[in-house]
PDB file of C-alpha atoms in Angstrom:
ATOM      1  CA  GLY A   1       0.000   0.000   0.000  1.00 54.00           C
ATOM      2  CA  GLN A   2       0.949   3.649  -0.049  1.00 67.00           C
ATOM      3  CA  GLY A   3       3.099   5.030   2.698  1.00 88.00           C
ATOM      4  CA  VAL A   4       5.859   7.325   3.768  1.00 93.00           C
ATOM      5  CA  GLU A   5       8.100   5.980   6.529  1.00 95.00           C
ATOM      6  CA  GLN A   6      10.514   7.814   8.804  1.00 97.00           C
ATOM      7  CA  PRO A   7      12.346   6.828  11.989  1.00 96.00           C
ATOM      8  CA  ASP A   8      10.710   8.287  15.087  1.00 95.00           C
ATOM      9  CA  ASN A   9      13.768   9.809  16.728  1.00 96.00           C
ATOM     10  CA  LEU A  10      17.313  10.936  15.985  1.00 97.00           C
ATOM     11  CA  MET A  11      19.923  12.473  18.266  1.00 97.00           C
ATOM     12  CA  SER A  12      23.059  14.341  17.325  1.00 97.00           C
ATOM     13  CA  VAL A  13      25.555  16.800  18.752  1.00 97.00           C
ATOM     14  CA  GLU A  14      25.820  20.530  18.232  1.00 97.00           C
ATOM     15  CA  GLY A  15      28.337  21.415  15.520  1.00 97.00           C
ATOM     16  CA  THR A  16      28.110  18.023  13.811  1.00 97.00           C
ATOM     17  CA  PHE A  17      25.552  16.743  11.322  1.00 96.00           C
ATOM     18  CA  ALA A  18      22.331  14.733  11.204  1.00 97.00           C
ATOM     19  CA  ARG A  19      20.785  12.692   8.407  1.00 98.00           C
ATOM     20  CA  VAL A  20      17.034  12.229   8.496  1.00 98.00           C
ATOM     21  CA  ASN A  21      15.893   9.290   6.381  1.00 98.00           C
ATOM     22  CA  CYS A  22      12.649   8.797   4.500  1.00 97.00           C
ATOM     23  CA  THR A  23      11.387   5.863   2.446  1.00 97.00           C
ATOM     24  CA  TYR A  24       8.230   5.905   0.428  1.00 95.00           C
ATOM     25  CA  SER A  25       5.934   3.711  -1.596  1.00 91.00           C
ATOM     26  CA  THR A  26       3.295   5.603  -3.516  1.00 82.00           C
ATOM     27  CA  SER A  27       1.153   5.325  -6.624  1.00 76.00           C
ATOM     28  CA  GLY A  28       3.393   7.330  -8.857  1.00 79.00           C
ATOM     29  CA  PHE A  29       5.706  10.121  -7.833  1.00 84.00           C
ATOM     30  CA  ASN A  30       5.629  13.846  -8.452  1.00 84.00           C
ATOM     31  CA  GLY A  31       8.157  15.235  -6.017  1.00 90.00           C
ATOM     32  CA  LEU A  32       9.196  14.977  -2.397  1.00 93.00           C
ATOM     33  CA  SER A  33       9.226  17.807   0.127  1.00 94.00           C
ATOM     34  CA  TRP A  34      10.718  18.284   3.571  1.00 96.00           C
ATOM     35  CA  TYR A  35       9.100  20.377   6.281  1.00 96.00           C
ATOM     36  CA  GLN A  36      10.352  21.416   9.713  1.00 96.00           C
ATOM     37  CA  GLN A  37       7.884  21.480  12.583  1.00 94.00           C
ATOM     38  CA  ARG A  38       8.763  22.842  15.994  1.00 93.00           C
ATOM     39  CA  GLU A  39       6.734  21.776  18.995  1.00 88.00           C
ATOM     40  CA  GLY A  40       3.379  23.527  19.005  1.00 85.00           C
ATOM     41  CA  HIS A  41       3.969  25.211  15.666  1.00 89.00           C
ATOM     42  CA  ALA A  42       2.940  24.659  12.066  1.00 89.00           C
ATOM     43  CA  PRO A  43       5.140  22.833   9.559  1.00 92.00           C
ATOM     44  CA  VAL A  44       7.457  25.116   7.573  1.00 94.00           C
ATOM     45  CA  PHE A  45       8.673  24.244   4.077  1.00 93.00           C
ATOM     46  CA  LEU A  46      12.399  23.473   3.743  1.00 94.00           C
ATOM     47  CA  SER A  47      13.082  21.743   0.450  1.00 92.00           C
ATOM     48  CA  TYR A  48      11.585  20.089  -2.625  1.00 91.00           C
ATOM     49  CA  VAL A  49      13.233  17.509  -4.894  1.00 92.00           C
ATOM     50  CA  VAL A  50      11.989  15.686  -7.948  1.00 91.00           C
ATOM     51  CA  LEU A  51      15.232  14.577  -9.640  1.00 93.00           C
ATOM     52  CA  ASP A  52      17.735  12.022  -8.382  1.00 96.00           C
ATOM     53  CA  GLY A  53      20.860  13.173  -6.636  1.00 96.00           C
ATOM     54  CA  LEU A  54      21.968  15.594  -3.970  1.00 95.00           C
ATOM     55  CA  LYS A  55      20.578  19.125  -3.803  1.00 91.00           C
ATOM     56  CA  ASP A  56      22.858  21.286  -1.682  1.00 89.00           C
ATOM     57  CA  SER A  57      21.101  24.218  -0.049  1.00 84.00           C
ATOM     58  CA  GLY A  58      23.712  25.117   2.559  1.00 85.00           C
ATOM     59  CA  HIS A  59      22.568  24.235   6.059  1.00 92.00           C
ATOM     60  CA  PHE A  60      20.005  21.794   4.603  1.00 93.00           C
ATOM     61  CA  SER A  61      20.776  19.397   1.751  1.00 96.00           C
ATOM     62  CA  THR A  62      18.429  16.844   0.250  1.00 96.00           C
ATOM     63  CA  PHE A  63      19.145  13.558  -1.511  1.00 97.00           C
ATOM     64  CA  LEU A  64      16.698  11.569  -3.623  1.00 97.00           C
ATOM     65  CA  SER A  65      16.800   8.117  -5.205  1.00 96.00           C
ATOM     66  CA  ARG A  66      13.550   7.470  -7.034  1.00 94.00           C
ATOM     67  CA  SER A  67      14.448   3.905  -7.978  1.00 93.00           C
ATOM     68  CA  ASN A  68      14.886   3.053  -4.281  1.00 94.00           C
ATOM     69  CA  GLY A  69      12.002   5.172  -3.001  1.00 94.00           C
ATOM     70  CA  TYR A  70      14.442   6.891  -0.653  1.00 96.00           C
ATOM     71  CA  SER A  71      15.349  10.392   0.413  1.00 97.00           C
ATOM     72  CA  TYR A  72      17.307  11.997   3.193  1.00 98.00           C
ATOM     73  CA  LEU A  73      17.591  15.473   4.635  1.00 98.00           C
ATOM     74  CA  LEU A  74      21.103  16.345   5.746  1.00 97.00           C
ATOM     75  CA  LEU A  75      21.609  19.085   8.311  1.00 97.00           C
ATOM     76  CA  THR A  76      25.206  20.293   8.769  1.00 95.00           C
ATOM     77  CA  GLU A  77      26.802  22.425  11.495  1.00 96.00           C
ATOM     78  CA  LEU A  78      23.943  21.624  13.800  1.00 97.00           C
ATOM     79  CA  GLN A  79      22.638  24.178  16.245  1.00 97.00           C
ATOM     80  CA  ILE A  80      20.481  23.568  19.284  1.00 96.00           C
ATOM     81  CA  LYS A  81      17.636  25.386  17.528  1.00 95.00           C
ATOM     82  CA  ASP A  82      17.597  22.706  14.813  1.00 97.00           C
ATOM     83  CA  SER A  83      15.878  20.459  17.356  1.00 97.00           C
ATOM     84  CA  ALA A  84      12.476  19.868  15.781  1.00 97.00           C
ATOM     85  CA  SER A  85      10.400  17.297  13.943  1.00 96.00           C
ATOM     86  CA  TYR A  86      11.290  16.859  10.267  1.00 97.00           C
ATOM     87  CA  LEU A  87       8.455  15.720   8.021  1.00 96.00           C
ATOM     88  CA  CYS A  88       8.901  14.037   4.666  1.00 96.00           C
ATOM     89  CA  ALA A  89       6.006  14.399   2.205  1.00 94.00           C
ATOM     90  CA  VAL A  90       5.512  12.761  -1.175  1.00 92.00           C
ATOM     91  CA  ARG A  91       3.075  13.841  -3.847  1.00 84.00           C
ATOM     92  CA  ASP A  92       1.680  10.991  -5.848  1.00 76.00           C
ATOM     93  CA  ASP A  93       0.580  11.575  -9.405  1.00 72.00           C
ATOM     94  CA  SER A  94      -2.546   9.476  -9.440  1.00 67.00           C
ATOM     95  CA  GLY A  95      -6.073  10.369  -8.522  1.00 64.00           C
ATOM     96  CA  SER A  96      -6.188  13.539  -6.495  1.00 62.00           C
ATOM     97  CA  TRP A  97      -2.426  14.262  -6.445  1.00 68.00           C
ATOM     98  CA  GLN A  98      -2.475  14.472  -2.689  1.00 76.00           C
ATOM     99  CA  LEU A  99       0.573  15.137  -0.535  1.00 83.00           C
ATOM    100  CA  ILE A 100       1.260  12.177   1.756  1.00 88.00           C
ATOM    101  CA  PHE A 101       3.176  12.987   4.935  1.00 92.00           C
ATOM    102  CA  GLY A 102       5.336  10.705   7.030  1.00 94.00           C
ATOM    103  CA  SER A 103       4.956  10.752  10.786  1.00 94.00           C
ATOM    104  CA  GLY A 104       8.079  12.847  11.224  1.00 95.00           C
ATOM    105  CA  THR A 105      11.480  12.323  12.809  1.00 97.00           C
ATOM    106  CA  GLN A 106      12.103  14.136  16.085  1.00 97.00           C
ATOM    107  CA  LEU A 107      15.670  15.444  15.958  1.00 98.00           C
ATOM    108  CA  THR A 108      17.283  16.343  19.252  1.00 97.00           C
ATOM    109  CA  VAL A 109      20.521  18.313  19.095  1.00 97.00           C
ATOM    110  CA  MET A 110      22.572  18.020  22.267  1.00 96.00           C
ATOM    111  CA  PRO A 111      25.205  20.488  23.468  1.00 95.00           C
TER     112      PRO A 111
ATOM    113  CA  GLU B   1       2.172  39.312   3.227  1.00 60.00           C
ATOM    114  CA  ALA B   2      -0.174  37.858   5.839  1.00 76.00           C
ATOM    115  CA  GLY B   3       0.115  34.143   6.423  1.00 91.00           C
ATOM    116  CA  VAL B   4      -2.595  31.540   6.836  1.00 95.00           C
ATOM    117  CA  THR B   5      -4.874  32.480   9.713  1.00 95.00           C
ATOM    118  CA  GLN B   6      -6.813  29.952  11.744  1.00 96.00           C
ATOM    119  CA  SER B   7      -9.199  30.252  14.654  1.00 95.00           C
ATOM    120  CA  PRO B   8      -9.780  29.313  17.346  1.00 96.00           C
ATOM    121  CA  ARG B   9      -6.326  28.442  18.601  1.00 95.00           C
ATOM    122  CA  TYR B  10      -7.647  25.883  21.083  1.00 96.00           C
ATOM    123  CA  ALA B  11     -10.950  24.047  21.638  1.00 97.00           C
ATOM    124  CA  VAL B  12     -12.023  21.708  24.424  1.00 97.00           C
ATOM    125  CA  LEU B  13     -15.262  19.748  24.030  1.00 95.00           C
ATOM    126  CA  GLN B  14     -17.253  16.965  25.573  1.00 96.00           C
ATOM    127  CA  GLU B  15     -18.050  14.008  23.335  1.00 96.00           C
ATOM    128  CA  GLY B  16     -21.107  14.696  21.206  1.00 96.00           C
ATOM    129  CA  GLN B  17     -20.576  18.446  21.002  1.00 97.00           C
ATOM    130  CA  ALA B  18     -20.080  20.308  17.735  1.00 97.00           C
ATOM    131  CA  VAL B  19     -17.218  22.601  16.782  1.00 97.00           C
ATOM    132  CA  SER B  20     -16.213  24.693  13.782  1.00 97.00           C
ATOM    133  CA  PHE B  21     -12.766  25.704  12.666  1.00 97.00           C
ATOM    134  CA  TRP B  22     -12.128  28.675  10.431  1.00 97.00           C
ATOM    135  CA  CYS B  23      -9.308  29.321   7.986  1.00 97.00           C
ATOM    136  CA  ASP B  24      -8.266  32.374   5.982  1.00 97.00           C
ATOM    137  CA  PRO B  25      -5.636  31.373   3.405  1.00 96.00           C
ATOM    138  CA  ILE B  26      -2.935  33.547   1.888  1.00 94.00           C
ATOM    139  CA  SER B  27      -4.492  35.995  -0.538  1.00 93.00           C
ATOM    140  CA  GLY B  28      -4.425  34.662  -4.087  1.00 91.00           C
ATOM    141  CA  HIS B  29      -3.847  31.054  -3.131  1.00 92.00           C
ATOM    142  CA  ASP B  30      -6.373  28.936  -4.988  1.00 92.00           C
ATOM    143  CA  THR B  31      -5.755  25.645  -3.186  1.00 92.00           C
ATOM    144  CA  LEU B  32      -6.741  25.087   0.444  1.00 94.00           C
ATOM    145  CA  TYR B  33      -6.122  21.982   2.543  1.00 94.00           C
ATOM    146  CA  TRP B  34      -7.409  20.733   5.867  1.00 96.00           C
ATOM    147  CA  TYR B  35      -5.153  18.276   7.685  1.00 96.00           C
ATOM    148  CA  GLN B  36      -5.623  16.386  10.940  1.00 96.00           C
ATOM    149  CA  GLN B  37      -2.463  15.847  12.973  1.00 95.00           C
ATOM    150  CA  PRO B  38      -2.765  13.559  16.004  1.00 94.00           C
ATOM    151  CA  ARG B  39      -0.024  13.971  18.587  1.00 90.00           C
ATOM    152  CA  ASP B  40       3.329  12.513  17.468  1.00 85.00           C
ATOM    153  CA  GLN B  41       2.038  11.797  13.973  1.00 90.00           C
ATOM    154  CA  GLY B  42       2.338  13.512  10.624  1.00 91.00           C
ATOM    155  CA  PRO B  43      -0.465  15.563   9.064  1.00 93.00           C
ATOM    156  CA  GLN B  44      -3.178  13.462   7.450  1.00 92.00           C
ATOM    157  CA  LEU B  45      -5.242  15.011   4.675  1.00 91.00           C
ATOM    158  CA  LEU B  46      -8.949  15.382   5.355  1.00 94.00           C
ATOM    159  CA  VAL B  47     -10.058  17.456   2.376  1.00 94.00           C
ATOM    160  CA  TYR B  48      -8.751  19.905  -0.150  1.00 92.00           C
ATOM    161  CA  PHE B  49     -10.267  22.526  -2.424  1.00 93.00           C
ATOM    162  CA  ARG B  50      -9.245  24.274  -5.568  1.00 92.00           C
ATOM    163  CA  ASP B  51     -11.169  27.527  -5.532  1.00 93.00           C
ATOM    164  CA  GLU B  52     -14.622  26.537  -4.233  1.00 93.00           C
ATOM    165  CA  ALA B  53     -14.550  22.979  -5.601  1.00 93.00           C
ATOM    166  CA  VAL B  54     -13.765  19.940  -3.481  1.00 93.00           C
ATOM    167  CA  ILE B  55     -10.931  18.027  -5.154  1.00 89.00           C
ATOM    168  CA  ASP B  56     -10.545  15.213  -2.635  1.00 88.00           C
ATOM    169  CA  ASN B  57     -12.608  14.500   0.470  1.00 90.00           C
ATOM    170  CA  SER B  58     -12.120  10.757   0.499  1.00 87.00           C
ATOM    171  CA  GLN B  59     -10.462  10.860   3.945  1.00 88.00           C
ATOM    172  CA  LEU B  60     -13.139  13.048   5.518  1.00 92.00           C
ATOM    173  CA  PRO B  61     -15.462  11.103   7.878  1.00 90.00           C
ATOM    174  CA  SER B  62     -18.573  12.305   6.102  1.00 85.00           C
ATOM    175  CA  ASP B  63     -20.991  11.226   8.815  1.00 91.00           C
ATOM    176  CA  ARG B  64     -19.620  13.821  11.242  1.00 95.00           C
ATOM    177  CA  PHE B  65     -17.221  16.107   9.379  1.00 96.00           C
ATOM    178  CA  SER B  66     -18.022  18.689   6.735  1.00 96.00           C
ATOM    179  CA  ALA B  67     -15.998  21.372   5.018  1.00 97.00           C
ATOM    180  CA  VAL B  68     -16.930  24.274   2.786  1.00 96.00           C
ATOM    181  CA  ARG B  69     -15.180  27.025   0.880  1.00 96.00           C
ATOM    182  CA  PRO B  70     -18.129  28.827  -0.693  1.00 92.00           C
ATOM    183  CA  LYS B  71     -16.365  31.776  -2.335  1.00 88.00           C
ATOM    184  CA  GLY B  72     -13.038  30.135  -2.942  1.00 85.00           C
ATOM    185  CA  THR B  73     -11.372  32.112  -0.174  1.00 92.00           C
ATOM    186  CA  ASN B  74     -12.090  31.366   3.508  1.00 96.00           C
ATOM    187  CA  SER B  75     -13.026  27.871   4.623  1.00 97.00           C
ATOM    188  CA  THR B  76     -14.828  26.255   7.542  1.00 98.00           C
ATOM    189  CA  LEU B  77     -14.351  22.723   8.838  1.00 97.00           C
ATOM    190  CA  LYS B  78     -17.089  21.448  11.133  1.00 97.00           C
ATOM    191  CA  ILE B  79     -17.349  18.417  13.376  1.00 96.00           C
ATOM    192  CA  GLN B  80     -20.977  17.646  14.142  1.00 93.00           C
ATOM    193  CA  SER B  81     -20.609  15.217  17.032  1.00 93.00           C
ATOM    194  CA  ALA B  82     -17.079  15.033  18.335  1.00 95.00           C
ATOM    195  CA  LYS B  83     -15.467  11.812  19.585  1.00 95.00           C
ATOM    196  CA  GLN B  84     -12.398  11.352  21.767  1.00 96.00           C
ATOM    197  CA  GLY B  85     -10.590   9.980  18.716  1.00 95.00           C
ATOM    198  CA  ASP B  86     -10.939  13.394  17.073  1.00 96.00           C
ATOM    199  CA  THR B  87      -8.450  14.839  19.558  1.00 97.00           C
ATOM    200  CA  ALA B  88      -5.729  16.316  17.343  1.00 97.00           C
ATOM    201  CA  THR B  89      -4.419  19.534  15.858  1.00 96.00           C
ATOM    202  CA  TYR B  90      -6.342  20.652  12.789  1.00 97.00           C
ATOM    203  CA  LEU B  91      -4.084  22.401  10.302  1.00 97.00           C
ATOM    204  CA  CYS B  92      -5.155  24.521   7.380  1.00 97.00           C
ATOM    205  CA  ALA B  93      -2.718  25.102   4.546  1.00 95.00           C
ATOM    206  CA  SER B  94      -2.860  26.979   1.268  1.00 94.00           C
ATOM    207  CA  SER B  95      -0.856  26.932  -1.926  1.00 91.00           C
ATOM    208  CA  LEU B  96      -0.804  28.319  -5.430  1.00 86.00           C
ATOM    209  CA  ASP B  97      -1.610  25.693  -8.038  1.00 74.00           C
ATOM    210  CA  GLY B  98       1.171  25.434 -10.546  1.00 65.00           C
ATOM    211  CA  GLY B  99       3.741  27.009  -8.292  1.00 61.00           C
ATOM    212  CA  MET B 100       7.092  25.278  -8.547  1.00 58.00           C
ATOM    213  CA  PRO B 101       7.821  23.866  -6.191  1.00 60.00           C
ATOM    214  CA  GLU B 102       4.308  23.646  -4.816  1.00 73.00           C
ATOM    215  CA  THR B 103       4.837  24.835  -1.302  1.00 87.00           C
ATOM    216  CA  LEU B 104       2.173  24.466   1.351  1.00 91.00           C
ATOM    217  CA  TYR B 105       1.903  27.343   3.799  1.00 93.00           C
ATOM    218  CA  PHE B 106       0.395  26.193   7.058  1.00 94.00           C
ATOM    219  CA  GLY B 107      -1.556  28.069   9.672  1.00 94.00           C
ATOM    220  CA  SER B 108      -0.782  27.674  13.362  1.00 92.00           C
ATOM    221  CA  GLY B 109      -3.581  25.137  13.735  1.00 95.00           C
ATOM    222  CA  THR B 110      -6.433  24.536  16.120  1.00 96.00           C
ATOM    223  CA  ARG B 111      -5.622  22.163  18.946  1.00 96.00           C
ATOM    224  CA  LEU B 112      -8.786  20.177  19.724  1.00 97.00           C
ATOM    225  CA  THR B 113      -9.259  18.119  22.875  1.00 97.00           C
ATOM    226  CA  VAL B 114     -12.379  15.971  23.171  1.00 97.00           C
ATOM    227  CA  LEU B 115     -12.991  14.772  26.724  1.00 94.00           C
TER     228      LEU B 115
END
């Protein structure tokens, strides 16, 4: 069936990096987005990818492999304020073209 | 530019009570989404509109939930008879169809607790 899967939790250390993984299985594919959601706040758009490979956007980079149904969000030079939930969302290209969200990965950045 | 506005911010109900949530999208955005986000889960689509037309409401529990966007701008989501399982944050989002990438702009949400 359709789904977007993410690990529940991830911990890393300030000044290092964190890689947030996402796997998906959907009816067709029309792009994958990453959103950041802080506790008690709305999701905020970070990145969108539709082609394979690594998209470097500085603090946030995104990798996509469509053949493997896999993406990751890479955060470098972590700061404490990067602690948040990171949501992966895939848009299928069948039916209503809805955006299917994963359950999010809670990243905790430790001093 | 004003963002997506939602009200109320919080709602606490007894089972069986009704509640309405209101959303004002970003001006000019033709697409409006309502998502339900239970605690520690990702947003789950309930319904979305393009202008005033419902594009997908297949995930909306039609026996108790309804949503309208009569003029293609503001929208209201209503729960007729709330259940404890409806406890969640209700997020409204808007976007511009054809925008690349299509970015959803979310409101702050309404946090609903059904006792």
